[in-house]
Amino acid sequence: PSSLDKEQMQGLRAIREFLKVRTSYDVLPLSFRLIILDNNLLIRKSLNILIQNGIVSAPLWDSRRSAFAGLLTSTDYINVIQYYCQFPDEIDQVDQFRLSSLRDIERAIGVEPLETVSVHPMRPLYEACRRMLKTRARRIPLVDVDDETGHEMVVNVITQYRILKFIAVNNEKHTMLLKKSVRDIGLGTYSNLATADMNASVLDVIHLMVKYNISAIPIVDKDYKVLNVFEAVDVIPCIKGGAYDELSSSVGDALTRRADDFPGIYTCSEDDRLDAIFETIRKSKIHRLIVVDDDSRLKGIISLSDILKYVLLYGEEDDVIQEF
Ligand code: ADP
């Protein structure tokens, strides 16, 4: 192997060691707020609460059992939309659904319930990362047990972005060693890309996300130039106020409903190196990178899970990978 390969491996190993000696708790800021929603809340009302607070997900609480009841995410709203599509006559009922009905909705539309994985905040961060990759969870709740009451307690939720940011901020010395390009390490997906054009309906795009089990669809023009990206979280403002019939309007219209603080779309080229990607993660709130050529034409997509997977698993023996 070249010295570039050696350095790269050295950097990756150092980051893995770092993840083994830090806990999920370490990722959390010194002070934070956590919005937890009661399971009994109407789904319709949960949308407004998320939007008003500028969040896209929240832990759920079952106050009857005093227990953590899973994580509400954009996938749940996509499920509600699928339910509405399958049973359009039941729109009045959809309006009356509570968060506690989300599991029934999954059953009615025949989707596998997402495995609710949680980790203890004091376990190694490495473990949380491995769980995320294994279950494809994009966020993991940190659940502890209250000493006095013996009840479960949700401390916070960590996301792939927060973990990568934590790595980027604390390992500058090691990410500096990652000098191989995106092309060289084959980071991301470059074939069978799911895309749509501006005139596609929001529903078309949602169906694509469900079919491919992905969380973003690049919106391209006739020359395959990237104009925008529709993300799973973009469905939240679309169905605010129970406006399900508006889902047949175009993605172009829907994207104008984004919050003013929308962080934007991040692109890179296949020649960019992983150290530069970590630099971007250090500075900006990115959810994925869209890989484009010099003419802004779509080449591929690098998701945060692609990056996390590479950082954790590249070059590991198979038996180590099986372990978790
Ligand atoms: P994450 O799991 O980080 O939220 P995604 O669900 O979007 O990311 O991506 C899951 C996998 O699918 C990744 O390997 C990613 O490269 C790939 N992928 C993401 N978007 C698309 C797309 N529009 N078309 C094809 N593959 C995609």
mmCIF file of C-alpha atoms and ligand atoms in Angstrom, residues 136-138 160 187-195 209 212-218 287-288 290 298 300-307 309, ligand 1:
data_model
loop_
_atom_site.group_PDB
_atom_site.id
_atom_site.type_symbol
_atom_site.label_atom_id
_atom_site.label_comp_id
_atom_site.label_asym_id
_atom_site.label_seq_id
_atom_site.Cartn_x
_atom_site.Cartn_y
_atom_site.Cartn_z
ATOM 1 C CA ARG A 136 -30.157 2.017 9.523
ATOM 2 C CA ALA A 137 -31.486 4.340 12.234
ATOM 3 C CA ARG A 138 -30.601 7.950 11.479
ATOM 4 C CA GLN A 160 -25.535 10.829 12.576
ATOM 5 C CA LEU A 187 -17.701 6.887 -1.101
ATOM 6 C CA GLY A 188 -21.436 7.201 -1.831
ATOM 7 C CA THR A 189 -23.874 5.921 -4.447
ATOM 8 C CA TYR A 190 -23.336 6.512 -8.180
ATOM 9 C CA SER A 191 -25.736 4.203 -9.974
ATOM 10 C CA ASN A 192 -29.510 3.791 -10.008
ATOM 11 C CA LEU A 193 -29.966 7.240 -8.512
ATOM 12 C CA ALA A 194 -33.561 8.162 -7.783
ATOM 13 C CA THR A 195 -34.262 11.665 -9.132
ATOM 14 C CA MET A 209 -38.312 7.712 -1.164
ATOM 15 C CA TYR A 212 -35.804 3.112 -2.479
ATOM 16 C CA ASN A 213 -35.849 3.466 1.317
ATOM 17 C CA ILE A 214 -33.903 6.741 1.159
ATOM 18 C CA SER A 215 -34.314 10.159 2.711
ATOM 19 C CA ALA A 216 -33.637 12.537 -0.182
ATOM 20 C CA ILE A 217 -34.364 12.904 -3.894
ATOM 21 C CA PRO A 218 -32.269 15.264 -6.048
ATOM 22 C CA HIS A 287 -27.389 16.248 5.856
ATOM 23 C CA ARG A 288 -25.766 14.779 2.759
ATOM 24 C CA ILE A 290 -24.619 15.855 -3.682
ATOM 25 C CA LEU A 298 -25.564 14.993 -10.874
ATOM 26 C CA GLY A 300 -23.856 10.707 -7.047
ATOM 27 C CA ILE A 301 -24.947 11.097 -3.459
ATOM 28 C CA ILE A 302 -22.960 10.753 -0.271
ATOM 29 C CA SER A 303 -25.215 10.239 2.733
ATOM 30 C CA LEU A 304 -24.065 10.711 6.315
ATOM 31 C CA SER A 305 -24.501 6.962 6.765
ATOM 32 C CA ASP A 306 -22.089 6.357 3.855
ATOM 33 C CA ILE A 307 -19.475 8.479 5.653
ATOM 34 C CA LYS A 309 -19.930 3.413 7.528
HETATM 35 P P1 ADP B 1 -29.180 8.288 5.510
HETATM 36 O O1 ADP B 1 -29.288 6.825 5.850
HETATM 37 O O2 ADP B 1 -27.860 8.917 5.881
HETATM 38 O O3 ADP B 1 -30.346 9.122 5.896
HETATM 39 P P2 ADP B 1 -30.221 7.854 2.866
HETATM 40 O O4 ADP B 1 -31.336 7.058 3.443
HETATM 41 O O5 ADP B 1 -30.598 9.032 2.028
HETATM 42 O O6 ADP B 1 -29.194 8.373 3.929
HETATM 43 O O7 ADP B 1 -29.267 6.925 2.035
HETATM 44 C C1 ADP B 1 -29.186 5.532 2.178
HETATM 45 C C2 ADP B 1 -28.307 4.972 1.050
HETATM 46 O O8 ADP B 1 -28.919 5.239 -0.207
HETATM 47 C C3 ADP B 1 -26.925 5.601 0.983
HETATM 48 O O9 ADP B 1 -25.979 4.611 0.674
HETATM 49 C C4 ADP B 1 -27.026 6.644 -0.127
HETATM 50 O O10 ADP B 1 -25.810 6.802 -0.813
HETATM 51 C C5 ADP B 1 -28.094 6.053 -1.017
HETATM 52 N N1 ADP B 1 -28.947 7.110 -1.605
HETATM 53 C C6 ADP B 1 -29.334 8.269 -1.032
HETATM 54 N N2 ADP B 1 -30.126 8.999 -1.845
HETATM 55 C C7 ADP B 1 -30.252 8.272 -2.989
HETATM 56 C C8 ADP B 1 -30.953 8.476 -4.240
HETATM 57 N N3 ADP B 1 -31.687 9.585 -4.470
HETATM 58 N N4 ADP B 1 -30.848 7.521 -5.176
HETATM 59 C C9 ADP B 1 -30.129 6.383 -4.947
HETATM 60 N N5 ADP B 1 -29.462 6.146 -3.817
HETATM 61 C C10 ADP B 1 -29.502 7.063 -2.839
#
